[in-house]
Every structure is written in C-alpha cells, then in structure tokens.
C-alpha cells in the first residue's frame, strides 16, 4: 500500500511537470504578442508553479525559471536578427545578381548589334567600289549571271554597255588624281541618274564603267540609252572650281545575239568600245563579228590595200558644207569634208576609214591630197569671181605633228596659187593639247605664213581659256553639243559664256551644227557672226555648192 502511494505521487509530479513544460511555448508566444505585460506574465507563471500542490520538483528549481525564459527570449531575438540579416543579404545578393544579369543582357544585345553592323558594312565593302559607291565587278557579275538566266525565256533580251571616259589620263596628269577622283564620282552619279531601277551600273576599274540593261526590247532602245548617257556625261562637271567636259566611248553587246555567257558579252562589248574610240570617240558602237581580232586583222589589211588603191586611182572626192553669215545669209566660206567614192558609187564617210588610215600611215598622203584639192578648188572659185573668205580644212593631230606638214602647206599654196589668207586650218582642242609644246611654234609659223587658224569643237577640251590666251587663233567654232543644248535649262547660259569668252580675245565665232530655226535665231540674236549646220546647208558636191554660192553671193 505504501509502495502504491509513492508511485502515484511520482506519477502526479511528472504529470504536473509535463503540463508546465507544454505551457511554456504558449506562454512565450503570448509574451511576444504582449511585450508590455511580459514581466507580469513571468511572475504569474512562477507563482503558479509555486502554488501547485504537486510541484515540489519544480519548486526546487523556481529560481532558474526567469533565467530560462530570458535566455529563450535572447535566443529567439538572436534568431530573428540572424533571420533578418540573412534575408537582407539574400535580397541584396539577388538584386545585384539581377542587375548584373540585366547589364550583361544589354551588353550582349549591343555587342550583337555592333557585330551585325560590322558584318553588313564588310559585306557592302566586299560588293561595292569604295570611290563611287557603285557595285563592283563581283556584284555586277552576279547580277549579270542572274539576268542571263532570266533572259533565256523566249523573246527576252539583255544588253551590256562598256563605257570609257575619253582622254581621262590627261585630266589625271594635268590636274591631279584628286580632281580625277571627283570627276569619276560625278560621272558615276550622272550614269546612275539616267538608268532604270532594274538596271545596274558598275565601275569596272580606272575610268571604265559597265551598264547592265535587263529586259531590253531591241537595238533601238539600247542606242537610245547610249545617246542619253553620252549627252548627260557630256554636260559640264564643276570640280573644285574647274568646269570640266568629258566624252564617252561606248561599246554594246546583246544577249543572246552577241554572246551566250557573261564572259563573251563582256569581251564583245569591250571590243565594240575600242571600235568607238577608233571611230573618233564620243560615240557608241554595237558589236559585230568583224570586230574579233582575227577578223579585224584580215579586214584591216584589206582596208589598207583598198585605201592605197583609192588614193592612186582618184576615188577620193571632196564635199563642201557652207558657212553662212547669220544676219545676211551670205555664204562666207566652206568646210571641206572627205568622201570615198567606191566602185559601186557608194560613198564612205571618214569615220569608216580614217582610223585605218591613221594606223597604217596613209593619213599623211591622204591629208596632203585633201589640202591640195581644197586649195585648187578655192582658187577656181576666186578666179570665177565667187566671193568666199576662206576654205576650211580639218587637220588631225597626226598630220599636224608631222615634221613636213608646214613645208607641205607652203608648197601646196605655191603650186595652186591660192593666197594664204583664204586657207583655214582647223584643229580640235584635244588634238592641239596632245603636244602643245610642238603645236604652239607650228601654229605661229602658219600664222606668219598668212594662213587662218581655227579651233574646232571649242568647249569640249580641258583648257579652253588657255587656248584662247596662248594660241594664235583667229576663229572659234563652238561645238555642236552646245548648239543643240540651248533649249536645256543651262544651255543658253553655257553657249553665251563661250561666246563671251571668245569675244574677250577678239576671235571670230562660228556656231557648228545648227539644225533648227530656234538654234539659228538664238545665235543670230546673240550676235554670233557665222554658223553652219544642216538647217543652213548640208555638205554637197562641188557643182551644187558652186550653184548655191553663186545664187547667194552677188559678184
């Protein structure tokens, strides 16, 4: 019975302790939620523990309860402080990581865009000419190949034009490469402005350009383009205060007629371009099989033999184009034009054979024959009482540079009896500029002989002002390109400026190539003394000119 009583007391004591142990956490929470009554609550807990009838074991340790509670609060507070610090550090770390990620993303995006820009720029440089910005050979070839594939459809054609700036080397040598580069840029802009959006113009290298015309109709459409480009590029280029004029030589080939692939088209257009240069420049030529080197050499040899025969057998004849006084209509003179009258009575123009004559040396005897025949005929007219002030003979640079030219002119005048003042020697600006050191003393010798001197195609050269100032010139013949362009926006101003410049040096002015009433009226109203052209009179045979001059000029 005693043992059972002891067990019960121990059991109830343990049970009381457990109840208080379970109560401690709830008490702690209560204390947290009511911090102001924290001390009061602790004291009540202590009193309860002391008043518990079964709390003898707990009463023995009542002094430790406040310490335990305070320690628990300190631990709890430390835990919360650690938690706050940890959360703050985590928040800072996450924020910094997020900011770094954003910065990295922005940098990556910027680097990607920069790489793309560089890639695009490098791609552009690989396909375009650095000076003019035009497509280069590589890009042009790709477009040509694509156009050929499209042109394989029935009835479809394309044209290729090979362009070269005439006498461009002279500009580079005399004015410097900087001026030359600016001129190339100006020419490139003119070419681009005069083609269709489907066309491509490319700088092939140096002063050469190539134009691709896909989906072209016929040869007439192509030649229209060629004339348009020649006219546009021929307008004045103002470069660093200099007014420059250049001309183009253009060769044309067409697919599929003149070549089945890109190489053949390029090669044939190039040959046609050189043919245009041989024919006098500032023009275009359409490729023909006769332009091939093998065919050309055979044809050239045949042409040389034919020219020799023509000279020996008297197949050359002269036609005369009248020069008129614009105010009175009186014929003041005649320009001599060479014709080759073949056995079939067909007349060949100089452009068809003079290049061959120059290359084989026949131009010298042919030129001497022309001067002699012109002087002979002029003397006949003078003796018949026909009043003419001069007969004009155009002389090439090859003839003029010959050391025997002056002696030959003097001998012809003596033989024909023509007074020297009735003979006028005409040369182009470009012809004289080839060797100005030789030309200047030769011109002075001609002037001292009494021969008149005229500059033909005035305004198309590079140093018009220096020509007027330095050379012993009596007559200036304004090039027909300026005459034809007076209806354009700046045409009248350019023509007026050229006339004013010539008058400033007391030169006689002749307007070449007058073909309309408007052109005739303009130059007459602007006091241009003389003119010539189809509107005033076409080139004609001796008998026809004699009849016209006799009618117009009264004895």
CSV table of N, CA and C in Angstrom, one decimal, residues 117-255:
chain,number,residue,atom,x,y,z
A,117,UNK,N,26.3,45.2,-87.5
A,117,UNK,CA,26.6,46.4,-88.3
A,117,UNK,C,27.9,46.2,-89.0
A,118,UNK,N,28.9,45.7,-88.3
A,118,UNK,CA,30.2,45.5,-88.9
A,118,UNK,C,30.1,44.5,-90.0
A,119,UNK,N,29.3,43.4,-89.8
A,119,UNK,CA,29.1,42.4,-90.8
A,119,UNK,C,28.5,43.0,-92.1
A,120,UNK,N,27.4,43.8,-91.9
A,120,UNK,CA,26.8,44.5,-93.0
A,120,UNK,C,27.7,45.4,-93.8
A,121,UNK,N,28.5,46.2,-93.0
A,121,UNK,CA,29.5,47.1,-93.6
A,121,UNK,C,30.5,46.3,-94.4
A,122,UNK,N,31.0,45.3,-93.8
A,122,UNK,CA,32.0,44.5,-94.5
A,122,UNK,C,31.5,43.8,-95.8
A,123,UNK,N,30.2,43.4,-95.7
A,123,UNK,CA,29.5,42.8,-96.9
A,123,UNK,C,29.4,43.9,-98.0
A,124,UNK,N,29.0,45.1,-97.6
A,124,UNK,CA,28.9,46.2,-98.5
A,124,UNK,C,30.2,46.5,-99.2
A,125,UNK,N,31.3,46.6,-98.4
A,125,UNK,CA,32.6,46.9,-98.9
A,125,UNK,C,33.1,45.8,-99.9
A,126,UNK,N,32.7,44.6,-99.6
A,126,UNK,CA,33.1,43.5,-100.5
A,126,UNK,C,32.4,43.5,-101.8
A,127,UNK,N,31.3,44.3,-101.9
A,127,UNK,CA,30.5,44.3,-103.2
A,127,UNK,C,30.4,45.6,-103.8
A,128,UNK,N,31.0,46.7,-103.3
A,128,UNK,CA,30.9,48.0,-103.9
A,128,UNK,C,32.2,48.7,-104.0
A,129,UNK,N,32.3,49.6,-105.0
A,129,UNK,CA,33.5,50.3,-105.2
A,129,UNK,C,33.6,51.4,-104.2
A,130,UNK,N,34.8,51.6,-103.6
A,130,UNK,CA,35.0,52.5,-102.4
A,130,UNK,C,34.9,53.9,-102.9
A,131,UNK,N,35.3,54.3,-104.1
A,131,UNK,CA,35.3,55.6,-104.5
A,131,UNK,C,33.9,56.1,-104.9
A,132,UNK,N,33.2,55.3,-105.7
A,132,UNK,CA,32.0,55.8,-106.3
A,132,UNK,C,30.7,55.2,-105.6
A,133,UNK,N,30.9,54.2,-104.8
A,133,UNK,CA,29.8,53.5,-104.2
A,133,UNK,C,29.0,52.6,-105.1
A,134,UNK,N,29.4,52.5,-106.4
A,134,UNK,CA,28.7,51.6,-107.3
A,134,UNK,C,29.1,50.2,-107.1
A,135,UNK,N,28.2,49.2,-107.5
A,135,UNK,CA,28.6,47.8,-107.4
A,135,UNK,C,29.9,47.6,-108.1
A,136,UNK,N,30.7,46.7,-107.5
A,136,UNK,CA,32.0,46.4,-108.1
A,136,UNK,C,31.9,45.2,-109.1
A,137,UNK,N,33.0,44.7,-109.6
A,137,UNK,CA,32.9,43.6,-110.5
A,137,UNK,C,32.2,42.4,-110.0
A,138,UNK,N,32.5,42.0,-108.7
A,138,UNK,CA,31.9,40.8,-108.2
A,138,UNK,C,30.4,40.9,-108.1
A,139,UNK,N,29.8,42.0,-107.6
A,139,UNK,CA,28.4,42.1,-107.5
A,139,UNK,C,27.8,42.2,-108.9
A,140,UNK,N,28.5,42.9,-109.8
A,140,UNK,CA,27.9,43.1,-111.2
A,140,UNK,C,27.9,41.8,-111.9
A,141,UNK,N,28.9,41.0,-111.7
A,141,UNK,CA,28.9,39.6,-112.4
A,141,UNK,C,27.8,38.8,-111.9
A,142,UNK,N,27.5,38.8,-110.6
A,142,UNK,CA,26.4,38.0,-110.0
A,142,UNK,C,25.1,38.5,-110.7
A,143,UNK,N,24.9,39.8,-110.8
A,143,UNK,CA,23.6,40.3,-111.4
A,143,UNK,C,23.6,39.9,-112.9
A,144,UNK,N,24.7,40.0,-113.5
A,144,UNK,CA,24.7,39.6,-115.0
A,144,UNK,C,24.3,38.2,-115.2
A,145,UNK,N,24.9,37.3,-114.3
A,145,UNK,CA,24.6,35.9,-114.4
A,145,UNK,C,23.1,35.6,-114.2
A,146,UNK,N,22.5,36.3,-113.2
A,146,UNK,CA,21.1,36.1,-112.9
A,146,UNK,C,20.2,36.7,-114.1
A,147,UNK,N,20.6,37.8,-114.6
A,147,UNK,CA,19.9,38.3,-115.8
A,147,UNK,C,19.9,37.4,-117.0
A,148,UNK,N,21.1,36.8,-117.2
A,148,UNK,CA,21.2,35.8,-118.3
A,148,UNK,C,20.2,34.7,-118.1
A,149,UNK,N,20.1,34.2,-116.9
A,149,UNK,CA,19.2,33.1,-116.6
A,149,UNK,C,17.8,33.5,-116.9
A,150,UNK,N,17.4,34.7,-116.5
A,150,UNK,CA,16.0,35.2,-116.8
A,150,UNK,C,15.8,35.5,-118.3
A,151,UNK,N,16.9,35.9,-119.0
A,151,UNK,CA,16.8,36.2,-120.4
A,151,UNK,C,16.7,34.9,-121.3
A,152,UNK,N,16.9,33.8,-120.7
A,152,UNK,CA,16.7,32.5,-121.5
A,152,UNK,C,15.3,32.3,-121.9
A,153,UNK,N,14.4,33.0,-121.4
A,153,UNK,CA,13.0,32.8,-121.8
A,153,UNK,C,12.8,33.3,-123.2
A,154,UNK,N,11.9,32.7,-124.0
A,154,UNK,CA,11.8,33.1,-125.4
A,154,UNK,C,11.4,34.5,-125.5
A,155,UNK,N,12.1,35.2,-126.5
A,155,UNK,CA,11.8,36.6,-126.8
A,155,UNK,C,12.4,37.6,-125.8
A,156,UNK,N,13.2,37.1,-124.9
A,156,UNK,CA,13.8,38.0,-123.9
A,156,UNK,C,15.2,38.3,-124.3
A,157,UNK,N,15.6,39.6,-124.1
A,157,UNK,CA,17.0,40.0,-124.4
A,157,UNK,C,17.5,40.9,-123.2
A,158,UNK,N,18.9,41.0,-123.2
A,158,UNK,CA,19.5,42.0,-122.3
A,158,UNK,C,20.7,42.6,-123.1
A,159,UNK,N,21.1,43.8,-122.6
A,159,UNK,CA,22.2,44.5,-123.3
A,159,UNK,C,23.2,44.8,-122.2
A,160,UNK,N,24.5,44.8,-122.7
A,160,UNK,CA,25.6,45.2,-121.9
A,160,UNK,C,26.4,46.3,-122.6
A,161,UNK,N,26.6,47.4,-121.8
A,161,UNK,CA,27.3,48.5,-122.3
A,161,UNK,C,28.6,48.7,-121.6
A,162,UNK,N,29.7,48.8,-122.3
A,162,UNK,CA,31.1,49.0,-121.8
A,162,UNK,C,31.4,50.5,-122.1
A,163,UNK,N,31.7,51.3,-121.0
A,163,UNK,CA,31.9,52.7,-121.2
A,163,UNK,C,33.3,53.1,-120.7
A,164,UNK,N,33.9,54.0,-121.5
A,164,UNK,CA,35.2,54.5,-121.1
A,164,UNK,C,35.3,56.0,-121.3
A,165,UNK,N,35.8,56.7,-120.3
A,165,UNK,CA,35.9,58.2,-120.4
A,165,UNK,C,37.1,58.6,-121.3
A,166,UNK,N,36.8,59.3,-122.4
A,166,UNK,CA,37.9,59.7,-123.4
A,166,UNK,C,38.9,60.6,-122.7
A,167,UNK,N,40.2,60.3,-123.0
A,167,UNK,CA,41.3,61.2,-122.5
A,167,UNK,C,41.3,61.5,-121.0
A,168,UNK,N,40.8,60.5,-120.2
A,168,UNK,CA,40.8,60.7,-118.8
A,168,UNK,C,42.2,60.9,-118.2
A,169,UNK,N,43.1,60.2,-118.8
A,169,UNK,CA,44.5,60.2,-118.3
A,169,UNK,C,45.1,61.7,-118.4
A,170,UNK,N,44.6,62.4,-119.4
A,170,UNK,CA,45.1,63.8,-119.5
A,170,UNK,C,44.7,64.6,-118.3
A,171,UNK,N,43.5,64.4,-117.8
A,171,UNK,CA,43.0,65.1,-116.6
A,171,UNK,C,43.8,64.7,-115.4
A,172,UNK,N,44.0,63.4,-115.2
A,172,UNK,CA,44.8,63.0,-114.0
A,172,UNK,C,46.2,63.6,-114.1
A,173,UNK,N,46.8,63.6,-115.3
A,173,UNK,CA,48.2,64.1,-115.4
A,173,UNK,C,48.3,65.6,-115.2
A,174,UNK,N,47.3,66.3,-115.8
A,174,UNK,CA,47.4,67.8,-115.8
A,174,UNK,C,46.8,68.4,-114.5
A,175,UNK,N,45.8,67.8,-113.9
A,175,UNK,CA,45.1,68.4,-112.8
A,175,UNK,C,45.2,67.7,-111.5
A,176,UNK,N,45.7,66.5,-111.5
A,176,UNK,CA,46.0,65.7,-110.3
A,176,UNK,C,44.9,64.6,-110.1
A,177,UNK,N,45.2,63.6,-109.3
A,177,UNK,CA,44.3,62.5,-109.1
A,177,UNK,C,43.1,62.9,-108.2
A,178,UNK,N,43.3,63.9,-107.4
A,178,UNK,CA,42.2,64.3,-106.5
A,178,UNK,C,41.0,64.8,-107.4
A,179,UNK,N,41.4,65.7,-108.4
A,179,UNK,CA,40.4,66.2,-109.3
A,179,UNK,C,39.8,65.0,-110.2
A,180,UNK,N,40.7,64.1,-110.6
A,180,UNK,CA,40.3,63.0,-111.4
A,180,UNK,C,39.3,62.1,-110.6
A,181,UNK,N,39.5,61.9,-109.3
A,181,UNK,CA,38.6,61.1,-108.5
A,181,UNK,C,37.2,61.7,-108.4
A,182,UNK,N,37.2,63.0,-108.1
A,182,UNK,CA,36.0,63.8,-108.0
A,182,UNK,C,35.2,63.7,-109.4
A,183,UNK,N,35.9,63.8,-110.5
A,183,UNK,CA,35.3,63.7,-111.8
A,183,UNK,C,34.7,62.3,-111.9
A,184,UNK,N,35.3,61.2,-111.5
A,184,UNK,CA,34.8,59.9,-111.6
A,184,UNK,C,33.5,59.8,-110.8
A,185,UNK,N,33.5,60.4,-109.6
A,185,UNK,CA,32.3,60.4,-108.8
A,185,UNK,C,31.1,61.1,-109.4
A,186,UNK,N,31.5,62.2,-110.1
A,186,UNK,CA,30.4,63.0,-110.8
A,186,UNK,C,29.9,62.2,-112.0
A,187,UNK,N,30.7,61.5,-112.7
A,187,UNK,CA,30.3,60.7,-113.8
A,187,UNK,C,29.4,59.6,-113.3
A,188,UNK,N,29.8,58.9,-112.2
A,188,UNK,CA,29.0,57.8,-111.7
A,188,UNK,C,27.6,58.3,-111.3
A,189,UNK,N,27.5,59.5,-110.7
A,189,UNK,CA,26.2,60.0,-110.4
A,189,UNK,C,25.3,60.2,-111.6
A,190,UNK,N,26.0,60.8,-112.7
A,190,UNK,CA,25.2,61.0,-113.9
A,190,UNK,C,24.7,59.7,-114.5
A,191,UNK,N,25.6,58.7,-114.5
A,191,UNK,CA,25.1,57.4,-115.0
A,191,UNK,C,24.0,56.8,-114.3
A,192,UNK,N,24.1,56.9,-112.9
A,192,UNK,CA,23.0,56.3,-112.1
A,192,UNK,C,21.7,57.1,-112.3
A,193,UNK,N,21.8,58.4,-112.5
A,193,UNK,CA,20.6,59.2,-112.7
A,193,UNK,C,19.8,58.9,-114.0
A,194,UNK,N,20.5,58.2,-114.9
A,194,UNK,CA,19.9,58.1,-116.3
A,194,UNK,C,19.6,56.6,-116.6
A,195,UNK,N,19.6,55.7,-115.6
A,195,UNK,CA,19.2,54.4,-115.9
A,195,UNK,C,17.9,54.0,-115.1
A,196,UNK,N,17.3,52.9,-115.5
A,196,UNK,CA,16.1,52.4,-114.8
A,196,UNK,C,16.5,51.8,-113.5
A,197,UNK,N,15.5,51.6,-112.6
A,197,UNK,CA,15.7,51.0,-111.3
A,197,UNK,C,16.1,49.5,-111.5
A,198,UNK,N,15.8,48.9,-112.6
A,198,UNK,CA,16.1,47.5,-112.8
A,198,UNK,C,17.5,47.3,-113.4
A,199,UNK,N,18.1,48.4,-113.8
A,199,UNK,CA,19.4,48.4,-114.4
A,199,UNK,C,20.5,48.5,-113.4
A,200,UNK,N,21.7,48.1,-113.8
A,200,UNK,CA,22.9,48.2,-112.9
A,200,UNK,C,24.1,48.9,-113.6
A,201,UNK,N,24.6,49.9,-112.9
A,201,UNK,CA,25.9,50.5,-113.4
A,201,UNK,C,27.0,50.2,-112.4
A,202,UNK,N,28.1,49.8,-113.0
A,202,UNK,CA,29.2,49.3,-112.1
A,202,UNK,C,30.5,50.0,-112.6
A,203,UNK,N,31.4,50.3,-111.6
A,203,UNK,CA,32.7,50.8,-112.0
A,203,UNK,C,33.6,49.5,-112.2
A,204,UNK,N,34.1,49.4,-113.4
A,204,UNK,CA,34.9,48.2,-113.8
A,204,UNK,C,36.3,48.4,-113.4
A,205,UNK,N,36.8,49.6,-113.2
A,205,UNK,CA,38.2,49.9,-112.9
A,205,UNK,C,38.7,51.1,-113.6
A,206,UNK,N,39.5,51.9,-112.9
A,206,UNK,CA,40.0,53.1,-113.6
A,206,UNK,C,38.9,54.0,-114.0
A,207,UNK,N,38.9,54.3,-115.3
A,207,UNK,CA,37.8,55.2,-115.9
A,207,UNK,C,36.8,54.4,-116.7
A,208,UNK,N,36.7,53.1,-116.4
A,208,UNK,CA,35.8,52.3,-117.2
A,208,UNK,C,34.6,51.9,-116.3
A,209,UNK,N,33.4,52.0,-116.9
A,209,UNK,CA,32.2,51.6,-116.3
A,209,UNK,C,31.4,50.6,-117.2
A,210,UNK,N,30.5,49.8,-116.5
A,210,UNK,CA,29.7,48.8,-117.3
A,210,UNK,C,28.3,49.0,-116.9
A,211,UNK,N,27.4,49.0,-117.8
A,211,UNK,CA,26.0,49.1,-117.6
A,211,UNK,C,25.2,47.9,-118.0
A,212,UNK,N,24.4,47.3,-117.2
A,212,UNK,CA,23.6,46.1,-117.5
A,212,UNK,C,22.1,46.6,-117.7
A,213,UNK,N,21.6,46.2,-118.8
A,213,UNK,CA,20.2,46.6,-119.2
A,213,UNK,C,19.4,45.3,-119.4
A,214,UNK,N,18.8,44.8,-118.3
A,214,UNK,CA,18.0,43.6,-118.5
A,214,UNK,C,16.6,43.9,-119.1
A,215,UNK,N,16.0,42.9,-119.7
A,215,UNK,CA,14.6,43.1,-120.2
A,215,UNK,C,14.6,44.2,-121.2
A,216,UNK,N,15.5,44.3,-122.1
A,216,UNK,CA,15.6,45.4,-123.1
A,216,UNK,C,14.9,44.9,-124.4
A,217,UNK,N,14.3,45.8,-125.1
A,217,UNK,CA,13.4,45.5,-126.2
A,217,UNK,C,14.3,45.1,-127.5
A,218,UNK,N,15.0,46.1,-128.0
A,218,UNK,CA,15.7,46.0,-129.3
A,218,UNK,C,16.9,46.9,-129.3
A,219,UNK,N,17.6,46.9,-130.4
A,219,UNK,CA,18.8,47.7,-130.5
A,219,UNK,C,18.5,49.2,-130.4
A,220,UNK,N,17.3,49.6,-130.9
A,220,UNK,CA,17.0,51.0,-130.9
A,220,UNK,C,16.9,51.5,-129.5
A,221,UNK,N,16.3,50.7,-128.6
A,221,UNK,CA,16.2,51.0,-127.2
A,221,UNK,C,17.5,51.2,-126.6
A,222,UNK,N,18.5,50.3,-126.9
A,222,UNK,CA,19.8,50.3,-126.4
A,222,UNK,C,20.5,51.6,-126.8
A,223,UNK,N,20.4,51.9,-128.1
A,223,UNK,CA,21.1,53.1,-128.7
A,223,UNK,C,20.6,54.3,-128.1
A,224,UNK,N,19.3,54.3,-127.8
A,224,UNK,CA,18.7,55.5,-127.1
A,224,UNK,C,19.3,55.7,-125.7
A,225,UNK,N,19.5,54.6,-125.0
A,225,UNK,CA,20.2,54.7,-123.7
A,225,UNK,C,21.6,55.2,-123.9
A,226,UNK,N,22.3,54.7,-124.9
A,226,UNK,CA,23.7,55.2,-125.1
A,226,UNK,C,23.8,56.6,-125.4
A,227,UNK,N,22.9,57.1,-126.3
A,227,UNK,CA,22.9,58.6,-126.6
A,227,UNK,C,22.6,59.4,-125.4
A,228,UNK,N,21.6,58.9,-124.5
A,228,UNK,CA,21.2,59.6,-123.3
A,228,UNK,C,22.4,59.7,-122.4
A,229,UNK,N,23.2,58.6,-122.2
A,229,UNK,CA,24.4,58.7,-121.3
A,229,UNK,C,25.4,59.6,-121.8
A,230,UNK,N,25.7,59.5,-123.1
A,230,UNK,CA,26.7,60.4,-123.7
A,230,UNK,C,26.4,61.9,-123.5
A,231,UNK,N,25.1,62.2,-123.7
A,231,UNK,CA,24.7,63.6,-123.6
A,231,UNK,C,24.8,64.0,-122.1
A,232,UNK,N,24.3,63.2,-121.2
A,232,UNK,CA,24.4,63.5,-119.8
A,232,UNK,C,25.8,63.7,-119.3
A,233,UNK,N,26.7,62.8,-119.6
A,233,UNK,CA,28.0,62.9,-119.1
A,233,UNK,C,28.8,64.0,-119.8
A,234,UNK,N,28.3,64.4,-121.0
A,234,UNK,CA,29.0,65.5,-121.7
A,234,UNK,C,28.7,66.8,-121.2
A,235,UNK,N,27.7,67.0,-120.3
A,235,UNK,CA,27.4,68.2,-119.7
A,235,UNK,C,28.6,68.7,-118.8
A,236,UNK,N,28.8,69.9,-118.5
A,236,UNK,CA,29.9,70.4,-117.7
A,236,UNK,C,29.9,69.8,-116.3
A,237,UNK,N,31.1,69.4,-115.8
A,237,UNK,CA,31.3,68.9,-114.4
A,237,UNK,C,32.1,70.0,-113.7
A,238,UNK,N,31.5,70.6,-112.7
A,238,UNK,CA,32.2,71.6,-111.9
A,238,UNK,C,32.9,70.9,-110.7
A,239,UNK,N,34.2,70.8,-110.8
A,239,UNK,CA,35.0,70.1,-109.8
A,239,UNK,C,36.0,71.1,-109.3
A,240,UNK,N,35.9,71.4,-108.0
A,240,UNK,CA,36.8,72.3,-107.2
A,240,UNK,C,37.0,73.6,-108.0
A,241,UNK,N,36.0,74.2,-108.5
A,241,UNK,CA,36.0,75.5,-109.2
A,241,UNK,C,36.4,75.3,-110.7
A,242,UNK,N,36.7,74.1,-111.1
A,242,UNK,CA,37.0,73.9,-112.6
A,242,UNK,C,35.8,73.4,-113.3
A,243,UNK,N,35.6,73.9,-114.5
A,243,UNK,CA,34.5,73.3,-115.3
A,243,UNK,C,35.1,72.4,-116.3
A,244,UNK,N,34.8,71.1,-116.1
A,244,UNK,CA,35.4,70.1,-117.0
A,244,UNK,C,34.4,69.5,-117.9
A,245,UNK,N,34.8,69.1,-119.1
A,245,UNK,CA,33.9,68.5,-120.0
A,245,UNK,C,34.6,67.2,-120.5
A,246,UNK,N,33.8,66.1,-120.5
A,246,UNK,CA,34.4,64.8,-120.9
A,246,UNK,C,33.4,64.2,-121.9
A,247,UNK,N,33.9,63.2,-122.6
A,247,UNK,CA,33.1,62.5,-123.6
A,247,UNK,C,33.2,61.0,-123.2
A,248,UNK,N,32.3,60.2,-123.8
A,248,UNK,CA,32.3,58.8,-123.5
A,248,UNK,C,32.4,58.0,-124.9
A,249,UNK,N,33.1,56.9,-124.8
A,249,UNK,CA,33.1,55.9,-125.9
A,249,UNK,C,32.4,54.7,-125.3
A,250,UNK,N,31.4,54.2,-126.0
A,250,UNK,CA,30.5,53.1,-125.5
A,250,UNK,C,30.5,51.9,-126.5
A,251,UNK,N,30.7,50.7,-126.0
A,251,UNK,CA,30.6,49.5,-126.8
A,251,UNK,C,29.4,48.7,-126.2
A,252,UNK,N,28.6,48.1,-127.2
A,252,UNK,CA,27.4,47.5,-126.8
A,252,UNK,C,27.4,46.0,-127.3
A,253,UNK,N,27.0,45.1,-126.4
A,253,UNK,CA,26.7,43.7,-126.9
A,253,UNK,C,25.4,43.3,-126.3
A,254,UNK,N,24.7,42.3,-127.0
A,254,UNK,CA,23.4,41.9,-126.6
A,254,UNK,C,23.3,40.4,-126.5
A,255,UNK,N,22.5,40.0,-125.5
A,255,UNK,CA,22.3,38.5,-125.3
A,255,UNK,C,20.9,38.2,-125.9
